[in-house]
Coordinates of C-alpha atoms in Angstrom, one line a residue:
X169 CA 56.9 25.2 109.7
X170 CA 57.1 22.7 112.8
X171 CA 53.6 20.9 113.1
X172 CA 52.5 19.8 116.6
X173 CA 50.6 16.7 115.8
X174 CA 47.8 15.8 118.4
X175 CA 47.4 12.4 119.8
X176 CA 45.0 9.7 118.2
X177 CA 42.8 10.0 121.3
X178 CA 42.7 13.7 121.3
X179 CA 39.5 15.4 120.5
X180 CA 39.0 16.0 116.7
X181 CA 38.6 19.8 115.8
X182 CA 38.3 20.6 112.3
X183 CA 39.5 23.9 110.9
X184 CA 37.8 26.2 108.6
X185 CA 39.0 27.4 105.2
X186 CA 38.3 31.2 105.8
X187 CA 37.0 33.5 108.5
X188 CA 33.6 33.2 106.7
X189 CA 32.7 29.6 108.0
X190 CA 29.9 27.9 106.4
X191 CA 28.9 24.6 108.3
X192 CA 28.5 22.9 104.8
X193 CA 32.1 23.5 104.1
X194 CA 33.3 21.9 107.2
X195 CA 34.8 18.3 107.3
X196 CA 32.8 16.0 109.6
X197 CA 34.5 16.0 113.0
X198 CA 33.0 12.9 114.1
X199 CA 35.3 10.2 112.2
X200 CA 38.8 10.1 111.2
X201 CA 37.8 8.4 108.1
X202 CA 35.8 10.9 106.1
X203 CA 34.5 9.7 102.9
X204 CA 37.1 10.3 100.1
X205 CA 34.5 12.6 98.1
X206 CA 34.7 15.5 100.8
X207 CA 38.1 16.2 99.5
X208 CA 39.6 17.4 96.4
X209 CA 42.8 15.7 94.4
X210 CA 44.5 19.1 95.3
X211 CA 43.9 18.2 99.0
X212 CA 45.5 14.8 98.4
X213 CA 48.3 16.1 96.4
X214 CA 49.1 18.5 99.1
X215 CA 49.4 15.8 101.9
X216 CA 51.3 13.6 99.5
X217 CA 48.3 11.0 99.5
X218 CA 48.7 8.9 96.6
X219 CA 45.8 6.7 96.9
X220 CA 42.8 7.8 98.8
X221 CA 41.4 4.5 99.1
X222 CA 44.7 3.2 101.2
X223 CA 45.2 5.7 103.9
X224 CA 47.0 5.5 107.1
X225 CA 45.6 6.7 110.4
X226 CA 47.9 9.7 110.1
X227 CA 46.7 10.7 106.6
X228 CA 42.9 10.4 107.7
X229 CA 43.9 12.8 110.7
X230 CA 45.7 15.3 108.5
X231 CA 42.6 15.4 106.3
X232 CA 40.2 15.4 109.1
X233 CA 41.9 18.3 110.9
X234 CA 42.6 20.3 107.7
X235 CA 46.6 20.2 107.9
X236 CA 46.3 21.3 104.4
X237 CA 44.1 24.5 104.9
X238 CA 44.3 27.8 106.6
X239 CA 47.7 29.1 105.3
X240 CA 46.6 32.6 105.9
X241 CA 46.7 31.9 109.7
X242 CA 50.3 30.6 109.6
X243 CA 53.3 32.4 111.0
X244 CA 55.8 32.5 113.9
X245 CA 56.7 34.9 116.8
X246 CA 59.8 36.8 117.2
X247 CA 61.0 38.7 120.4
X248 CA 62.7 42.0 121.3
X249 CA 63.9 43.6 124.5
X250 CA 62.5 46.6 125.8
X251 CA 64.1 49.8 127.3
X252 CA 63.5 52.2 130.1
X253 CA 61.6 50.9 133.2
X254 CA 60.9 47.6 131.2
X255 CA 64.5 46.8 131.1
X256 CA 65.3 43.8 133.0
X257 CA 65.5 44.6 137.0
X258 CA 66.7 41.9 139.2
X259 CA 65.1 43.8 142.0
X260 CA 61.4 44.1 140.6
X261 CA 59.3 41.5 138.7
X262 CA 57.1 42.8 136.3
X263 CA 54.8 40.4 134.5
X264 CA 51.4 39.7 132.9
X265 CA 51.1 42.9 130.5
X266 CA 47.5 43.7 129.7
X267 CA 46.4 44.9 126.2
X268 CA 48.0 47.9 125.0
X269 CA 45.7 50.8 124.5
X270 CA 46.8 54.0 122.2
X271 CA 45.4 56.8 124.1
X272 CA 45.9 60.6 122.4
X273 CA 49.2 59.1 120.8
X274 CA 50.6 57.4 123.9
X275 CA 50.4 53.5 124.4
X276 CA 49.4 52.6 127.8
X277 CA 49.6 49.0 129.5
X278 CA 49.0 47.5 132.8
X279 CA 50.8 44.6 134.5
X280 CA 51.7 42.7 137.9
X281 CA 54.4 44.4 139.9
X282 CA 56.1 42.7 142.9
X283 CA 59.2 42.8 144.7
X284 CA 60.9 40.4 147.2
X285 CA 62.0 36.9 147.0
X286 CA 59.5 33.9 146.3
X287 CA 59.8 31.3 149.1
X288 CA 57.0 29.0 148.2
X289 CA 54.8 26.9 150.5
X290 CA 55.5 25.3 153.6
X291 CA 58.0 27.8 155.2
X292 CA 56.0 28.1 158.3
X293 CA 55.6 31.8 157.6
X294 CA 52.2 32.8 156.7
X295 CA 53.4 36.3 155.0
X296 CA 56.0 34.4 152.9
X297 CA 55.7 35.2 149.2
X298 CA 54.6 31.9 147.5
X299 CA 54.3 32.8 144.1
X300 CA 55.7 35.3 141.8
X301 CA 52.4 36.9 141.6
X302 CA 51.9 37.1 145.5
X303 CA 52.0 40.1 147.4
X304 CA 51.5 41.9 144.1
X305 CA 50.1 45.2 143.0
X306 CA 48.9 46.4 139.5
X307 CA 50.7 49.1 138.1
X308 CA 50.7 51.0 134.6
X309 CA 53.4 52.5 132.2
X310 CA 53.4 54.6 129.1
X311 CA 55.4 54.8 125.7
X312 CA 55.3 56.8 122.7
X313 CA 57.0 54.3 120.4
X314 CA 56.2 50.7 121.8
X315 CA 59.9 50.4 122.6
X316 CA 60.9 52.8 125.5
X317 CA 58.4 52.5 128.5
X318 CA 58.0 54.8 131.7
X319 CA 56.6 53.3 134.8
X320 CA 53.8 55.8 135.8
X321 CA 52.8 54.3 139.2
X322 CA 50.3 52.2 141.1
X323 CA 46.8 51.5 139.6
X324 CA 45.3 49.1 141.8
X325 CA 46.5 48.0 145.4
X326 CA 45.5 45.0 147.7
X327 CA 42.4 45.7 149.8
X328 CA 42.4 46.3 153.5
X329 CA 42.6 43.3 155.9
X330 CA 39.5 41.1 155.7
X331 CA 38.6 41.9 152.2
X332 CA 38.4 39.5 149.3
X333 CA 41.6 40.9 147.8
X334 CA 43.5 41.7 150.8
X335 CA 46.6 39.4 149.8
X336 CA 47.4 40.1 146.2
X337 CA 45.9 41.8 143.1
X338 CA 47.5 40.7 139.7
X339 CA 47.1 39.6 136.2
X340 CA 45.1 42.5 135.0
X341 CA 43.4 43.0 131.5
X342 CA 41.8 46.2 130.2
X343 CA 38.7 47.3 128.3
X344 CA 37.9 50.6 127.0
X345 CA 34.2 51.2 126.5
X346 CA 32.2 54.3 125.9
X347 CA 34.6 56.6 127.8
X348 CA 35.0 54.4 130.7
X349 CA 38.2 52.0 131.4
X350 CA 37.4 48.7 132.9
X351 CA 40.4 46.8 134.6
X352 CA 39.7 43.1 135.4
X353 CA 42.4 41.2 137.6
X354 CA 42.8 38.2 139.8
X355 CA 42.5 38.6 143.6
X356 CA 43.5 36.6 146.6
X357 CA 42.3 36.8 150.2
X358 CA 44.9 35.7 152.9
X359 CA 46.0 33.4 153.9
X360 CA 47.5 32.1 150.5
X361 CA 47.5 28.3 150.8
X362 CA 47.6 25.4 148.0
X363 CA 43.9 25.2 148.2
X364 CA 43.1 28.8 148.3
X365 CA 40.4 29.5 145.6
X366 CA 41.1 33.0 144.0
X367 CA 38.4 35.4 142.4
X368 CA 38.3 38.0 139.5
X369 CA 37.6 41.4 140.5
X370 CA 37.0 44.7 138.5
X371 CA 38.0 48.4 139.0
X372 CA 36.9 51.2 136.7
X373 CA 38.0 54.9 135.9
X374 CA 37.1 57.6 133.5
X375 CA 40.8 58.0 132.9
X376 CA 43.7 55.8 132.0
X377 CA 45.4 57.5 134.7
X378 CA 43.1 56.7 137.3
X379 CA 41.9 57.1 140.1
X380 CA 40.4 53.5 140.0
X381 CA 37.3 52.8 141.9
X382 CA 36.9 49.0 142.8
X383 CA 33.7 47.0 142.7
X384 CA 32.8 45.9 146.3
X385 CA 32.6 42.0 145.2
X386 CA 34.2 39.7 142.9
X387 CA 32.7 39.5 139.2
X388 CA 33.7 35.9 138.9
X389 CA 34.5 33.1 141.3
X390 CA 35.3 29.4 141.2
X391 CA 32.6 27.0 140.9
X392 CA 31.2 25.4 144.3
X393 CA 31.8 21.9 143.1
X394 CA 34.4 19.4 143.9
X395 CA 35.4 18.2 147.4
X396 CA 38.7 18.1 149.1
X397 CA 40.1 15.0 150.5
X398 CA 41.2 15.3 154.1
X399 CA 42.7 18.6 155.7
X400 CA 46.3 18.5 154.5
X401 CA 46.9 21.5 152.3
X402 CA 47.5 19.6 149.0
X403 CA 45.4 20.6 145.9
X404 CA 45.8 17.1 144.3
X405 CA 43.8 15.2 147.1
X406 CA 40.3 15.4 146.4
X407 CA 37.2 13.2 146.7
X408 CA 35.6 14.7 143.6
X409 CA 37.1 17.2 141.1
X410 CA 34.1 19.2 140.2
X411 CA 33.8 21.5 137.3
X412 CA 36.7 22.7 135.2
X413 CA 37.0 25.7 137.3
X414 CA 36.4 24.3 140.8
X415 CA 39.8 25.5 142.1
X416 CA 40.7 28.5 140.3
X417 CA 39.6 31.3 137.8
X418 CA 42.5 32.9 136.3
X419 CA 43.7 35.1 133.4
X420 CA 40.5 37.1 133.0
X421 CA 39.9 39.0 129.5
X422 CA 37.1 41.2 128.8
X423 CA 35.5 41.9 125.4
X424 CA 32.6 43.8 124.2
X425 CA 31.3 41.4 121.6
X426 CA 27.7 41.1 119.9
X427 CA 26.5 43.8 122.3
X428 CA 27.3 41.9 125.5
X429 CA 30.5 41.6 127.6
X430 CA 32.3 38.6 127.3
X431 CA 34.7 37.7 130.2
X432 CA 37.0 34.9 129.0
X433 CA 39.1 33.0 131.6
X434 CA 41.1 30.1 132.6
X435 CA 39.8 27.6 135.0
X436 CA 41.7 25.0 136.9
X437 CA 40.2 22.0 138.6
X438 CA 40.4 20.7 142.2
X439 CA 42.9 17.6 142.0
X440 CA 44.4 18.8 138.7
X441 CA 45.4 15.6 136.5
X442 CA 47.3 15.1 133.4
X443 CA 45.9 15.0 129.9
X444 CA 47.6 14.1 126.5
X445 CA 49.2 17.4 126.4
X446 CA 50.3 17.9 129.9
X447 CA 48.6 19.8 132.6
X448 CA 44.7 19.7 132.9
X449 CA 43.8 23.2 131.9
X450 CA 40.7 24.7 130.2
X451 CA 39.0 27.8 129.2
X452 CA 35.6 29.2 129.9
X453 CA 33.5 32.3 129.1
X454 CA 31.0 34.4 131.4
X455 CA 28.6 36.8 129.7
X456 CA 26.8 39.9 131.0
X457 CA 24.7 42.6 129.6
X458 CA 26.5 45.3 131.5
X459 CA 30.3 45.8 132.4
X460 CA 30.0 45.4 135.9
X461 CA 28.0 42.2 135.5
X462 CA 26.4 40.0 136.7
X463 CA 28.5 37.6 134.8
X464 CA 27.0 34.4 134.0
X465 CA 29.0 31.4 132.9
X466 CA 28.2 29.8 129.7
X467 CA 26.4 26.6 129.5
X468 CA 28.9 25.3 126.9
X469 CA 32.0 25.7 129.2
X470 CA 34.5 24.8 129.0
X471 CA 35.1 26.2 125.6
X472 CA 38.8 24.8 125.1
X473 CA 40.7 22.0 126.5
X474 CA 44.1 23.7 126.3
X475 CA 45.8 27.0 126.8
X476 CA 47.5 28.8 129.5
X477 CA 47.6 32.6 129.8
X478 CA 44.6 34.0 127.6
X479 CA 45.3 35.8 124.2
X480 CA 41.9 36.7 122.5
X481 CA 40.9 39.1 119.9
X482 CA 37.9 39.6 117.7
X483 CA 38.3 39.1 114.1
X484 CA 35.4 40.0 111.7
X485 CA 32.4 38.5 113.4
X486 CA 34.2 35.9 115.5
X487 CA 36.8 35.3 118.1
X488 CA 40.5 34.2 117.6
X489 CA 42.7 32.9 120.3
X490 CA 46.2 31.7 120.8
X491 CA 46.3 28.5 122.8
X492 CA 49.7 28.6 124.6
X493 CA 51.5 26.1 126.8
X494 CA 49.1 23.3 128.2
X495 CA 46.9 20.7 126.9
X496 CA 46.8 18.9 123.7
X497 CA 46.0 21.9 121.7
X498 CA 48.8 24.0 122.9
X499 CA 50.6 26.1 120.6
X500 CA 47.7 26.6 118.1
X501 CA 45.7 29.7 116.9
X502 CA 42.1 28.8 116.9
X503 CA 38.9 30.7 115.8
X504 CA 35.1 30.5 116.7
X505 CA 32.5 32.4 114.6
X506 CA 30.5 32.5 117.6
X507 CA 33.0 33.1 120.3
X508 CA 32.4 29.6 121.7
X509 CA 33.1 26.8 119.5
X510 CA 36.8 27.1 118.6
X511 CA 38.4 25.1 115.8
X512 CA 42.1 24.9 115.2
X513 CA 43.5 27.2 112.4
X514 CA 47.3 26.8 112.7
X515 CA 49.8 25.1 114.8
X516 CA 52.9 27.4 116.1
X517 CA 56.5 26.5 116.7
X518 CA 56.5 28.6 119.9
X519 CA 54.1 30.9 121.8
X520 CA 55.1 33.8 124.1
X521 CA 53.9 33.8 127.6
X522 CA 51.0 36.2 128.7
X523 CA 50.5 38.1 125.7
X524 CA 49.1 41.7 125.7
X525 CA 47.7 42.6 122.2
X526 CA 47.5 46.1 120.7
X527 CA 43.9 47.4 120.6
X528 CA 44.4 50.0 117.9
X529 CA 45.7 47.7 115.3
X530 CA 43.4 46.9 112.3
X531 CA 42.6 43.5 113.4
X532 CA 40.2 42.7 110.4
X533 CA 43.2 43.3 107.9
X534 CA 43.8 39.7 107.9
X535 CA 43.6 36.7 110.3
X536 CA 46.6 37.5 112.3
X537 CA 46.7 41.3 112.1
X538 CA 45.7 41.5 115.7
X539 CA 49.3 39.8 116.5
X540 CA 51.3 42.2 114.6
X541 CA 53.0 43.3 117.6
X542 CA 52.3 43.4 121.5
X543 CA 53.9 42.6 124.9
X544 CA 54.6 39.6 126.9
X545 CA 56.5 38.4 129.9
X546 CA 59.6 36.0 130.4
X547 CA 61.1 34.3 133.3
X548 CA 64.7 35.1 133.8
X549 CA 66.0 32.3 135.8
X550 CA 69.6 32.5 137.6
X551 CA 71.8 29.5 137.8
X552 CA 70.6 27.2 140.7
X553 CA 67.2 28.7 140.8
X554 CA 63.7 27.6 139.7
X555 CA 61.0 29.6 137.8
X556 CA 59.4 30.3 141.0
X557 CA 62.4 32.2 142.6
X558 CA 63.7 33.8 139.4
X559 CA 62.6 37.2 138.0
X560 CA 60.2 38.3 135.2
X561 CA 60.5 40.9 132.7
X562 CA 57.8 42.5 130.2
X563 CA 59.1 42.0 126.6
X564 CA 57.8 42.9 123.2
X565 CA 56.6 40.3 120.4
X566 CA 55.9 40.4 116.8
X567 CA 54.1 38.0 114.6
X568 CA 55.6 37.2 111.3
X569 CA 52.8 36.0 109.0
X570 CA 53.8 33.7 106.0
X571 CA 51.4 35.6 103.8
X572 CA 51.0 39.2 105.0
X573 CA 53.6 42.0 105.8
X574 CA 52.9 44.4 108.5
X575 CA 51.5 47.7 107.0
X576 CA 53.6 50.9 106.9
X577 CA 50.8 52.5 108.7
X578 CA 51.3 50.7 111.7
X579 CA 50.6 52.2 115.3
X580 CA 54.1 52.8 116.2
X581 CA 57.8 53.6 114.7
X582 CA 59.9 50.6 114.0
X583 CA 62.8 50.1 116.3
X584 CA 65.3 51.8 114.2
X585 CA 63.3 54.8 113.6
X586 CA 62.7 55.2 117.3
X587 CA 66.2 55.4 118.1

């Protein structure tokens, strides 16, 4: 397996030996030079450390970060094409699939759907499509086997002119709770500029087919901190950056956890800088007693210092995540016994983009059972074009654990059985 070694200046997070985490069993994360009595001879043997009294900085990092632990979390992603309406269509962009719900034997997913060419900023046309998720709607599709998908139609459209969501609605996630379905998604108010701050919105319905009723106001907004420098439409020019989510609140993911509603999200800061792992990206969480809010941002935000699109699921009494493409801890699986304090469990050679997990899987069967299969999006970039002007298609992933095999009682038929 390929390991992503973090830079020496990166924040040291220690992993735990199992999902049942006892603070007394954790390594002390405050020092690379942890005392030798904290480790066994088997630990040293695993990492090929011959003399614990003479260790390099690399060996100390390996011990402190538990590179020799958590084998039950290791594995690799695999990828497959889908059929029906989810086969690639150069005229339609489908991206950001939500969780997959199984309802009366049928799989459902919600996603961002757009048409038309992306022009980018600076065209002089305020209506020009600036990103692949601009001028978007939220649609849904169904499948009987997880491979062949039928597009059913629009679930949520942009609002009327002047409303907070009048430009675009996109990147949906779904929660089914006590007979009601809650869609959370990003929303943009026109005009769409580099400095535009987005919001997180919600719609709800008693049926996965709709109709969907929107809330009148966003449930989450970017912080009011930070200050732009000058009037140029440039999001890198600031007098002060502000909080981790002073510019954008993206990729909302709603879970019912510990009798409250946890809204995990990605924050982006005004004047975005670089970190040891690339882009300055962090996640936060906002918590509510009721599904429609109000959502209060955690005092412990940010709760990660890496990750792009969210992939979050409950495992036993904690929360597991896949940190994907940005930051010094990108391409890792992490776990928090309290849903807040995440520690690295495994390093991954690759991570699919914008993963939507299957809710009906038995996520407690083993640490990565929630990743058994799901949906993700992939960019299709023709020669001579960029990621912005290319297309998107929804595909299927599976996770091949090194220690567990998928159950024969899985939700759906295998690909060979379905044809």
